[in-house]
């Protein structure tokens, strides 16, 4: 997703309406020129400037303004924030809110911030200590399912199973589905504000999030935006591939944060389908990071299934390469057979 910043004619002279823009937007507008003899970049529109400031604050690049303490965004802070975002996103680091930067800001992504939170008091980053589970056997369940989706309940459960298995195949973690209300990882499909501090925003925008391990009651919980068109091996570019997003979010649920690496599953931006769930393997950088948290798994077949999974059909005998509770519709669509 690497893009180059577009260069063009200089910005138009300020009009009378600019005097009514908030200070942060005026500062960002000033960033449209580099000074000296360098060619200026086109001036962003007011709505793009507003988007830029809100986005940079939301995802950890810029502390929010606090007029009560006199802490406002300065031109230097804004330029540094844009540069950091561009570097993290694999763009040319211009420090300018150019077209490529705005396009990346509008790309569907995870709700969690990319960088440790900037504090108002000291204007510096407070890096949280890495978190991980202090146990190796973790339970999970899908508490709520997508309401208007072509994916059935069994398909969703199967995709969650395989997304968790991606991680437990390489780390000493064992995931098992439970039918009761108590589970370490609760999975929900929700819309808009769902009372966890990370409201969804409709189709596109933020598509999912998960909470890091810890002692809080939401530890490990994973939420998907029910306004998204969730798909699995869709033949076109429509919708969000549920398996790909689930692998990313379960990385958070076991303690991994976002990274800038272009091929990492923990890159914050949606990158499209990653392939067959029964064949997908993590990029090396993701393996190293989970090994640093939990060590290397010594055995195979780590992800356990419930002894008596509820309401799931038995597949035909010739589907034995998949766990015996995975519905045949998933196996048929996963393409595990020949020619891959």
PDB file of N, CA and C in Angstrom, residues 217-312:
ATOM      1  N   UNK A 217     -12.237  -6.604  32.814  1.00  0.00           N
ATOM      2  CA  UNK A 217     -13.275  -7.557  32.401  1.00  0.00           C
ATOM      3  C   UNK A 217     -13.389  -7.701  30.895  1.00  0.00           C
ATOM      4  N   UNK A 218     -12.820  -6.764  30.137  1.00  0.00           N
ATOM      5  CA  UNK A 218     -12.876  -6.866  28.675  1.00  0.00           C
ATOM      6  C   UNK A 218     -11.622  -7.504  28.079  1.00  0.00           C
ATOM      7  N   UNK A 219     -10.699  -7.963  28.898  1.00  0.00           N
ATOM      8  CA  UNK A 219      -9.451  -8.534  28.394  1.00  0.00           C
ATOM      9  C   UNK A 219      -9.730  -9.625  27.360  1.00  0.00           C
ATOM     10  N   UNK A 220      -9.116  -9.483  26.185  1.00  0.00           N
ATOM     11  CA  UNK A 220      -9.267 -10.477  25.126  1.00  0.00           C
ATOM     12  C   UNK A 220     -10.508 -10.333  24.276  1.00  0.00           C
ATOM     13  N   UNK A 221     -11.473  -9.538  24.720  1.00  0.00           N
ATOM     14  CA  UNK A 221     -12.727  -9.432  23.971  1.00  0.00           C
ATOM     15  C   UNK A 221     -12.483  -8.810  22.600  1.00  0.00           C
ATOM     16  N   UNK A 222     -13.204  -9.298  21.621  1.00  0.00           N
ATOM     17  CA  UNK A 222     -12.974  -8.929  20.223  1.00  0.00           C
ATOM     18  C   UNK A 222     -14.295  -8.533  19.585  1.00  0.00           C
ATOM     19  N   UNK A 223     -14.324  -7.331  18.994  1.00  0.00           N
ATOM     20  CA  UNK A 223     -15.564  -6.788  18.440  1.00  0.00           C
ATOM     21  C   UNK A 223     -15.389  -6.473  16.956  1.00  0.00           C
ATOM     22  N   UNK A 224     -16.384  -6.847  16.176  1.00  0.00           N
ATOM     23  CA  UNK A 224     -16.419  -6.568  14.746  1.00  0.00           C
ATOM     24  C   UNK A 224     -17.593  -5.636  14.456  1.00  0.00           C
ATOM     25  N   UNK A 225     -17.394  -4.706  13.528  1.00  0.00           N
ATOM     26  CA  UNK A 225     -18.444  -3.757  13.178  1.00  0.00           C
ATOM     27  C   UNK A 225     -19.522  -4.471  12.358  1.00  0.00           C
ATOM     28  N   UNK A 226     -20.724  -4.522  12.892  1.00  0.00           N
ATOM     29  CA  UNK A 226     -21.803  -5.230  12.212  1.00  0.00           C
ATOM     30  C   UNK A 226     -22.359  -4.443  11.028  1.00  0.00           C
ATOM     31  N   UNK A 227     -21.883  -3.226  10.823  1.00  0.00           N
ATOM     32  CA  UNK A 227     -22.268  -2.469   9.635  1.00  0.00           C
ATOM     33  C   UNK A 227     -21.401  -2.818   8.425  1.00  0.00           C
ATOM     34  N   UNK A 228     -20.332  -3.573   8.640  1.00  0.00           N
ATOM     35  CA  UNK A 228     -19.491  -3.979   7.518  1.00  0.00           C
ATOM     36  C   UNK A 228     -20.127  -5.143   6.772  1.00  0.00           C
ATOM     37  N   UNK A 229     -19.802  -5.261   5.501  1.00  0.00           N
ATOM     38  CA  UNK A 229     -20.243  -6.400   4.689  1.00  0.00           C
ATOM     39  C   UNK A 229     -19.189  -7.494   4.831  1.00  0.00           C
ATOM     40  N   UNK A 230     -19.368  -8.352   5.836  1.00  0.00           N
ATOM     41  CA  UNK A 230     -18.372  -9.389   6.099  1.00  0.00           C
ATOM     42  C   UNK A 230     -18.484 -10.512   5.073  1.00  0.00           C
ATOM     43  N   UNK A 231     -17.332 -10.914   4.557  1.00  0.00           N
ATOM     44  CA  UNK A 231     -17.297 -11.912   3.501  1.00  0.00           C
ATOM     45  C   UNK A 231     -16.245 -12.971   3.831  1.00  0.00           C
ATOM     46  N   UNK A 232     -16.260 -14.004   3.025  1.00  0.00           N
ATOM     47  CA  UNK A 232     -15.237 -15.044   3.108  1.00  0.00           C
ATOM     48  C   UNK A 232     -14.962 -15.541   1.704  1.00  0.00           C
ATOM     49  N   UNK A 233     -13.743 -15.343   1.241  1.00  0.00           N
ATOM     50  CA  UNK A 233     -13.321 -15.727  -0.106  1.00  0.00           C
ATOM     51  C   UNK A 233     -14.264 -15.157  -1.153  1.00  0.00           C
ATOM     52  N   UNK A 234     -14.569 -13.879  -1.021  1.00  0.00           N
ATOM     53  CA  UNK A 234     -15.426 -13.208  -1.986  1.00  0.00           C
ATOM     54  C   UNK A 234     -14.723 -13.126  -3.335  1.00  0.00           C
ATOM     55  N   UNK A 235     -15.497 -13.241  -4.408  1.00  0.00           N
ATOM     56  CA  UNK A 235     -14.923 -13.223  -5.754  1.00  0.00           C
ATOM     57  C   UNK A 235     -14.639 -11.820  -6.252  1.00  0.00           C
ATOM     58  N   UNK A 236     -15.046 -10.805  -5.496  1.00  0.00           N
ATOM     59  CA  UNK A 236     -14.765  -9.434  -5.909  1.00  0.00           C
ATOM     60  C   UNK A 236     -14.210  -8.663  -4.718  1.00  0.00           C
ATOM     61  N   UNK A 237     -14.019  -7.367  -4.907  1.00  0.00           N
ATOM     62  CA  UNK A 237     -13.400  -6.539  -3.872  1.00  0.00           C
ATOM     63  C   UNK A 237     -14.413  -6.039  -2.851  1.00  0.00           C
ATOM     64  N   UNK A 238     -15.647  -6.469  -2.954  1.00  0.00           N
ATOM     65  CA  UNK A 238     -16.689  -5.993  -2.054  1.00  0.00           C
ATOM     66  C   UNK A 238     -16.540  -6.622  -0.677  1.00  0.00           C
ATOM     67  N   UNK A 239     -16.693  -5.819   0.347  1.00  0.00           N
ATOM     68  CA  UNK A 239     -16.760  -6.338   1.700  1.00  0.00           C
ATOM     69  C   UNK A 239     -15.408  -6.510   2.370  1.00  0.00           C
ATOM     70  N   UNK A 240     -15.471  -6.978   3.620  1.00  0.00           N
ATOM     71  CA  UNK A 240     -14.286  -7.203   4.453  1.00  0.00           C
ATOM     72  C   UNK A 240     -14.131  -8.698   4.692  1.00  0.00           C
ATOM     73  N   UNK A 241     -12.964  -9.222   4.441  1.00  0.00           N
ATOM     74  CA  UNK A 241     -12.716 -10.643   4.647  1.00  0.00           C
ATOM     75  C   UNK A 241     -12.631 -10.918   6.143  1.00  0.00           C
ATOM     76  N   UNK A 242     -13.571 -11.682   6.664  1.00  0.00           N
ATOM     77  CA  UNK A 242     -13.683 -11.885   8.105  1.00  0.00           C
ATOM     78  C   UNK A 242     -12.482 -12.638   8.665  1.00  0.00           C
ATOM     79  N   UNK A 243     -11.993 -13.627   7.948  1.00  0.00           N
ATOM     80  CA  UNK A 243     -10.854 -14.385   8.447  1.00  0.00           C
ATOM     81  C   UNK A 243      -9.627 -13.493   8.612  1.00  0.00           C
ATOM     82  N   UNK A 244      -9.322 -12.675   7.614  1.00  0.00           N
ATOM     83  CA  UNK A 244      -8.137 -11.805   7.673  1.00  0.00           C
ATOM     84  C   UNK A 244      -8.227 -10.834   8.845  1.00  0.00           C
ATOM     85  N   UNK A 245      -9.394 -10.227   9.025  1.00  0.00           N
ATOM     86  CA  UNK A 245      -9.557  -9.268  10.122  1.00  0.00           C
ATOM     87  C   UNK A 245      -9.494  -9.981  11.469  1.00  0.00           C
ATOM     88  N   UNK A 246     -10.059 -11.185  11.548  1.00  0.00           N
ATOM     89  CA  UNK A 246     -10.044 -11.923  12.812  1.00  0.00           C
ATOM     90  C   UNK A 246      -8.628 -12.306  13.221  1.00  0.00           C
ATOM     91  N   UNK A 247      -7.792 -12.723  12.283  1.00  0.00           N
ATOM     92  CA  UNK A 247      -6.406 -13.042  12.620  1.00  0.00           C
ATOM     93  C   UNK A 247      -5.727 -11.825  13.228  1.00  0.00           C
ATOM     94  N   UNK A 248      -5.920 -10.661  12.612  1.00  0.00           N
ATOM     95  CA  UNK A 248      -5.341  -9.418  13.135  1.00  0.00           C
ATOM     96  C   UNK A 248      -5.829  -9.131  14.550  1.00  0.00           C
ATOM     97  N   UNK A 249      -7.137  -9.186  14.741  1.00  0.00           N
ATOM     98  CA  UNK A 249      -7.690  -8.817  16.049  1.00  0.00           C
ATOM     99  C   UNK A 249      -7.299  -9.814  17.136  1.00  0.00           C
ATOM    100  N   UNK A 250      -7.213 -11.080  16.807  1.00  0.00           N
ATOM    101  CA  UNK A 250      -6.782 -12.046  17.809  1.00  0.00           C
ATOM    102  C   UNK A 250      -5.304 -11.850  18.159  1.00  0.00           C
ATOM    103  N   UNK A 251      -4.542 -11.251  17.250  1.00  0.00           N
ATOM    104  CA  UNK A 251      -3.181 -10.853  17.614  1.00  0.00           C
ATOM    105  C   UNK A 251      -3.197  -9.859  18.764  1.00  0.00           C
ATOM    106  N   UNK A 252      -4.117  -8.881  18.705  1.00  0.00           N
ATOM    107  CA  UNK A 252      -4.275  -7.961  19.838  1.00  0.00           C
ATOM    108  C   UNK A 252      -4.729  -8.706  21.084  1.00  0.00           C
ATOM    109  N   UNK A 253      -5.669  -9.623  20.918  1.00  0.00           N
ATOM    110  CA  UNK A 253      -6.250 -10.325  22.064  1.00  0.00           C
ATOM    111  C   UNK A 253      -5.224 -11.142  22.833  1.00  0.00           C
ATOM    112  N   UNK A 254      -4.111 -11.500  22.180  1.00  0.00           N
ATOM    113  CA  UNK A 254      -3.053 -12.215  22.893  1.00  0.00           C
ATOM    114  C   UNK A 254      -1.885 -11.310  23.242  1.00  0.00           C
ATOM    115  N   UNK A 255      -1.972 -10.007  22.901  1.00  0.00           N
ATOM    116  CA  UNK A 255      -0.976  -9.061  23.398  1.00  0.00           C
ATOM    117  C   UNK A 255      -0.143  -8.321  22.382  1.00  0.00           C
ATOM    118  N   UNK A 256      -0.373  -8.497  21.094  1.00  0.00           N
ATOM    119  CA  UNK A 256       0.429  -7.829  20.082  1.00  0.00           C
ATOM    120  C   UNK A 256      -0.180  -6.480  19.702  1.00  0.00           C
ATOM    121  N   UNK A 257       0.663  -5.494  19.511  1.00  0.00           N
ATOM    122  CA  UNK A 257       0.216  -4.167  19.083  1.00  0.00           C
ATOM    123  C   UNK A 257       0.448  -4.009  17.581  1.00  0.00           C
ATOM    124  N   UNK A 258       0.088  -2.851  17.051  1.00  0.00           N
ATOM    125  CA  UNK A 258       0.285  -2.581  15.632  1.00  0.00           C
ATOM    126  C   UNK A 258       1.768  -2.409  15.300  1.00  0.00           C
ATOM    127  N   UNK A 259       2.116  -2.756  14.082  1.00  0.00           N
ATOM    128  CA  UNK A 259       3.469  -2.546  13.575  1.00  0.00           C
ATOM    129  C   UNK A 259       3.388  -1.935  12.185  1.00  0.00           C
ATOM    130  N   UNK A 260       4.515  -1.340  11.760  1.00  0.00           N
ATOM    131  CA  UNK A 260       4.547  -0.671  10.470  1.00  0.00           C
ATOM    132  C   UNK A 260       4.906  -1.601   9.328  1.00  0.00           C
ATOM    133  N   UNK A 261       5.415  -2.788   9.614  1.00  0.00           N
ATOM    134  CA  UNK A 261       5.883  -3.693   8.565  1.00  0.00           C
ATOM    135  C   UNK A 261       4.793  -3.928   7.525  1.00  0.00           C
ATOM    136  N   UNK A 262       5.160  -3.758   6.261  1.00  0.00           N
ATOM    137  CA  UNK A 262       4.171  -3.780   5.181  1.00  0.00           C
ATOM    138  C   UNK A 262       3.446  -5.110   5.053  1.00  0.00           C
ATOM    139  N   UNK A 263       4.111  -6.223   5.363  1.00  0.00           N
ATOM    140  CA  UNK A 263       3.504  -7.538   5.158  1.00  0.00           C
ATOM    141  C   UNK A 263       2.993  -8.168   6.447  1.00  0.00           C
ATOM    142  N   UNK A 264       3.089  -7.470   7.556  1.00  0.00           N
ATOM    143  CA  UNK A 264       2.638  -8.017   8.825  1.00  0.00           C
ATOM    144  C   UNK A 264       1.119  -8.060   8.892  1.00  0.00           C
ATOM    145  N   UNK A 265       0.582  -9.110   9.499  1.00  0.00           N
ATOM    146  CA  UNK A 265      -0.863  -9.169   9.715  1.00  0.00           C
ATOM    147  C   UNK A 265      -1.267  -8.133  10.752  1.00  0.00           C
ATOM    148  N   UNK A 266      -0.300  -7.607  11.535  1.00  0.00           N
ATOM    149  CA  UNK A 266      -0.594  -6.616  12.563  1.00  0.00           C
ATOM    150  C   UNK A 266      -0.445  -5.189  12.049  1.00  0.00           C
ATOM    151  N   UNK A 267      -0.290  -5.009  10.763  1.00  0.00           N
ATOM    152  CA  UNK A 267      -0.391  -3.675  10.177  1.00  0.00           C
ATOM    153  C   UNK A 267      -1.825  -3.199  10.395  1.00  0.00           C
ATOM    154  N   UNK A 268      -2.041  -1.935  10.789  1.00  0.00           N
ATOM    155  CA  UNK A 268      -3.390  -1.529  11.198  1.00  0.00           C
ATOM    156  C   UNK A 268      -4.409  -1.425  10.079  1.00  0.00           C
ATOM    157  N   UNK A 269      -3.969  -1.325   8.839  1.00  0.00           N
ATOM    158  CA  UNK A 269      -4.883  -1.104   7.722  1.00  0.00           C
ATOM    159  C   UNK A 269      -5.345  -2.425   7.110  1.00  0.00           C
ATOM    160  N   UNK A 270      -6.597  -2.436   6.693  1.00  0.00           N
ATOM    161  CA  UNK A 270      -7.142  -3.624   6.039  1.00  0.00           C
ATOM    162  C   UNK A 270      -6.417  -3.850   4.719  1.00  0.00           C
ATOM    163  N   UNK A 271      -5.931  -5.086   4.524  1.00  0.00           N
ATOM    164  CA  UNK A 271      -5.120  -5.400   3.347  1.00  0.00           C
ATOM    165  C   UNK A 271      -5.764  -6.411   2.421  1.00  0.00           C
ATOM    166  N   UNK A 272      -7.018  -6.759   2.691  1.00  0.00           N
ATOM    167  CA  UNK A 272      -7.708  -7.710   1.838  1.00  0.00           C
ATOM    168  C   UNK A 272      -7.531  -9.138   2.332  1.00  0.00           C
ATOM    169  N   UNK A 273      -8.118 -10.111   1.615  1.00  0.00           N
ATOM    170  CA  UNK A 273      -8.025 -11.513   2.018  1.00  0.00           C
ATOM    171  C   UNK A 273      -6.576 -11.991   2.074  1.00  0.00           C
ATOM    172  N   UNK A 274      -6.312 -12.938   2.957  1.00  0.00           N
ATOM    173  CA  UNK A 274      -4.964 -13.485   3.101  1.00  0.00           C
ATOM    174  C   UNK A 274      -4.870 -14.912   2.578  1.00  0.00           C
ATOM    175  N   UNK A 275      -5.987 -15.458   2.099  1.00  0.00           N
ATOM    176  CA  UNK A 275      -5.943 -16.784   1.505  1.00  0.00           C
ATOM    177  C   UNK A 275      -6.706 -17.825   2.307  1.00  0.00           C
ATOM    178  N   UNK A 276      -6.444 -19.075   1.982  1.00  0.00           N
ATOM    179  CA  UNK A 276      -7.128 -20.219   2.562  1.00  0.00           C
ATOM    180  C   UNK A 276      -6.857 -20.313   4.056  1.00  0.00           C
ATOM    181  N   UNK A 277      -7.869 -20.306   4.902  1.00  0.00           N
ATOM    182  CA  UNK A 277      -7.629 -20.400   6.351  1.00  0.00           C
ATOM    183  C   UNK A 277      -6.892 -21.663   6.783  1.00  0.00           C
ATOM    184  N   UNK A 278      -7.017 -22.744   6.012  1.00  0.00           N
ATOM    185  CA  UNK A 278      -6.338 -23.982   6.388  1.00  0.00           C
ATOM    186  C   UNK A 278      -4.881 -24.009   5.947  1.00  0.00           C
ATOM    187  N   UNK A 279      -4.475 -23.023   5.151  1.00  0.00           N
ATOM    188  CA  UNK A 279      -3.107 -22.990   4.640  1.00  0.00           C
ATOM    189  C   UNK A 279      -2.347 -21.725   5.048  1.00  0.00           C
ATOM    190  N   UNK A 280      -3.046 -20.745   5.557  1.00  0.00           N
ATOM    191  CA  UNK A 280      -2.391 -19.479   5.855  1.00  0.00           C
ATOM    192  C   UNK A 280      -1.356 -19.624   6.974  1.00  0.00           C
ATOM    193  N   UNK A 281      -0.198 -19.014   6.778  1.00  0.00           N
ATOM    194  CA  UNK A 281       0.836 -18.958   7.805  1.00  0.00           C
ATOM    195  C   UNK A 281       1.260 -17.532   8.051  1.00  0.00           C
ATOM    196  N   UNK A 282       1.581 -17.215   9.277  1.00  0.00           N
ATOM    197  CA  UNK A 282       1.954 -15.851   9.648  1.00  0.00           C
ATOM    198  C   UNK A 282       3.282 -15.441   9.015  1.00  0.00           C
ATOM    199  N   UNK A 283       3.427 -14.161   8.653  1.00  0.00           N
ATOM    200  CA  UNK A 283       4.736 -13.654   8.236  1.00  0.00           C
ATOM    201  C   UNK A 283       5.749 -13.806   9.372  1.00  0.00           C
ATOM    202  N   UNK A 284       7.023 -13.867   9.020  1.00  0.00           N
ATOM    203  CA  UNK A 284       8.054 -14.158  10.012  1.00  0.00           C
ATOM    204  C   UNK A 284       8.090 -13.123  11.128  1.00  0.00           C
ATOM    205  N   UNK A 285       7.910 -11.836  10.797  1.00  0.00           N
ATOM    206  CA  UNK A 285       7.985 -10.816  11.843  1.00  0.00           C
ATOM    207  C   UNK A 285       6.896 -10.997  12.896  1.00  0.00           C
ATOM    208  N   UNK A 286       5.736 -11.502  12.484  1.00  0.00           N
ATOM    209  CA  UNK A 286       4.668 -11.750  13.449  1.00  0.00           C
ATOM    210  C   UNK A 286       4.982 -12.966  14.315  1.00  0.00           C
ATOM    211  N   UNK A 287       5.598 -13.966  13.725  1.00  0.00           N
ATOM    212  CA  UNK A 287       6.003 -15.127  14.515  1.00  0.00           C
ATOM    213  C   UNK A 287       7.005 -14.730  15.593  1.00  0.00           C
ATOM    214  N   UNK A 288       7.974 -13.907  15.228  1.00  0.00           N
ATOM    215  CA  UNK A 288       8.990 -13.487  16.187  1.00  0.00           C
ATOM    216  C   UNK A 288       8.361 -12.741  17.355  1.00  0.00           C
ATOM    217  N   UNK A 289       7.413 -11.878  17.068  1.00  0.00           N
ATOM    218  CA  UNK A 289       6.804 -11.082  18.133  1.00  0.00           C
ATOM    219  C   UNK A 289       5.992 -11.950  19.094  1.00  0.00           C
ATOM    220  N   UNK A 290       5.265 -12.923  18.580  1.00  0.00           N
ATOM    221  CA  UNK A 290       4.498 -13.772  19.491  1.00  0.00           C
ATOM    222  C   UNK A 290       5.419 -14.726  20.248  1.00  0.00           C
ATOM    223  N   UNK A 291       6.517 -15.143  19.630  1.00  0.00           N
ATOM    224  CA  UNK A 291       7.503 -15.962  20.337  1.00  0.00           C
ATOM    225  C   UNK A 291       8.140 -15.185  21.484  1.00  0.00           C
ATOM    226  N   UNK A 292       8.351 -13.893  21.284  1.00  0.00           N
ATOM    227  CA  UNK A 292       8.924 -13.079  22.353  1.00  0.00           C
ATOM    228  C   UNK A 292       7.998 -12.997  23.563  1.00  0.00           C
ATOM    229  N   UNK A 293       6.703 -13.099  23.321  1.00  0.00           N
ATOM    230  CA  UNK A 293       5.739 -13.060  24.426  1.00  0.00           C
ATOM    231  C   UNK A 293       5.565 -14.416  25.101  1.00  0.00           C
ATOM    232  N   UNK A 294       5.437 -15.466  24.294  1.00  0.00           N
ATOM    233  CA  UNK A 294       5.023 -16.760  24.840  1.00  0.00           C
ATOM    234  C   UNK A 294       6.023 -17.893  24.623  1.00  0.00           C
ATOM    235  N   UNK A 295       7.036 -17.691  23.810  1.00  0.00           N
ATOM    236  CA  UNK A 295       7.920 -18.778  23.461  1.00  0.00           C
ATOM    237  C   UNK A 295       7.403 -19.551  22.253  1.00  0.00           C
ATOM    238  N   UNK A 296       8.153 -20.572  21.870  1.00  0.00           N
ATOM    239  CA  UNK A 296       7.843 -21.352  20.664  1.00  0.00           C
ATOM    240  C   UNK A 296       7.091 -22.619  21.049  1.00  0.00           C
ATOM    241  N   UNK A 297       6.087 -22.919  20.266  1.00  0.00           N
ATOM    242  CA  UNK A 297       5.323 -24.142  20.525  1.00  0.00           C
ATOM    243  C   UNK A 297       6.131 -25.374  20.125  1.00  0.00           C
ATOM    244  N   UNK A 298       6.081 -26.391  20.944  1.00  0.00           N
ATOM    245  CA  UNK A 298       6.845 -27.607  20.678  1.00  0.00           C
ATOM    246  C   UNK A 298       6.019 -28.696  20.018  1.00  0.00           C
ATOM    247  N   UNK A 299       4.692 -28.594  20.083  1.00  0.00           N
ATOM    248  CA  UNK A 299       3.839 -29.645  19.536  1.00  0.00           C
ATOM    249  C   UNK A 299       2.949 -29.083  18.443  1.00  0.00           C
ATOM    250  N   UNK A 300       2.142 -29.933  17.846  1.00  0.00           N
ATOM    251  CA  UNK A 300       1.235 -29.531  16.782  1.00  0.00           C
ATOM    252  C   UNK A 300      -0.206 -29.720  17.251  1.00  0.00           C
ATOM    253  N   UNK A 301      -1.143 -29.355  16.376  1.00  0.00           N
ATOM    254  CA  UNK A 301      -2.573 -29.465  16.669  1.00  0.00           C
ATOM    255  C   UNK A 301      -2.935 -28.862  18.020  1.00  0.00           C
ATOM    256  N   UNK A 302      -2.582 -27.550  18.246  1.00  0.00           N
ATOM    257  CA  UNK A 302      -2.768 -26.975  19.562  1.00  0.00           C
ATOM    258  C   UNK A 302      -4.164 -26.490  19.877  1.00  0.00           C
ATOM    259  N   UNK A 303      -4.972 -26.181  18.885  1.00  0.00           N
ATOM    260  CA  UNK A 303      -6.259 -25.571  19.167  1.00  0.00           C
ATOM    261  C   UNK A 303      -7.318 -26.643  19.365  1.00  0.00           C
ATOM    262  N   UNK A 304      -7.821 -26.730  20.580  1.00  0.00           N
ATOM    263  CA  UNK A 304      -8.769 -27.794  20.918  1.00  0.00           C
ATOM    264  C   UNK A 304     -10.184 -27.397  20.564  1.00  0.00           C
ATOM    265  N   UNK A 305     -11.007 -28.362  20.326  1.00  0.00           N
ATOM    266  CA  UNK A 305     -12.419 -28.140  20.058  1.00  0.00           C
ATOM    267  C   UNK A 305     -13.219 -28.564  21.283  1.00  0.00           C
ATOM    268  N   UNK A 306     -14.420 -28.077  21.451  1.00  0.00           N
ATOM    269  CA  UNK A 306     -15.232 -28.544  22.581  1.00  0.00           C
ATOM    270  C   UNK A 306     -15.516 -30.036  22.457  1.00  0.00           C
ATOM    271  N   UNK A 307     -15.623 -30.700  23.580  1.00  0.00           N
ATOM    272  CA  UNK A 307     -15.926 -32.129  23.528  1.00  0.00           C
ATOM    273  C   UNK A 307     -17.304 -32.368  22.927  1.00  0.00           C
ATOM    274  N   UNK A 308     -18.253 -31.492  23.244  1.00  0.00           N
ATOM    275  CA  UNK A 308     -19.596 -31.622  22.692  1.00  0.00           C
ATOM    276  C   UNK A 308     -20.044 -30.273  22.145  1.00  0.00           C
ATOM    277  N   UNK A 309     -19.520 -29.876  20.986  1.00  0.00           N
ATOM    278  CA  UNK A 309     -19.874 -28.574  20.432  1.00  0.00           C
ATOM    279  C   UNK A 309     -21.368 -28.513  20.129  1.00  0.00           C
ATOM    280  N   UNK A 310     -22.035 -27.442  20.478  1.00  0.00           N
ATOM    281  CA  UNK A 310     -23.483 -27.382  20.313  1.00  0.00           C
ATOM    282  C   UNK A 310     -23.910 -27.095  18.880  1.00  0.00           C
ATOM    283  N   UNK A 311     -24.915 -27.792  18.432  1.00  0.00           N
ATOM    284  CA  UNK A 311     -25.664 -27.456  17.229  1.00  0.00           C
ATOM    285  C   UNK A 311     -24.816 -27.331  15.982  1.00  0.00           C
ATOM    286  N   UNK A 312     -23.783 -28.158  15.856  1.00  0.00           N
ATOM    287  CA  UNK A 312     -22.970 -28.127  14.650  1.00  0.00           C
ATOM    288  C   UNK A 312     -23.067 -29.457  13.936  1.00  0.00           C
TER     289      UNK A 312
END
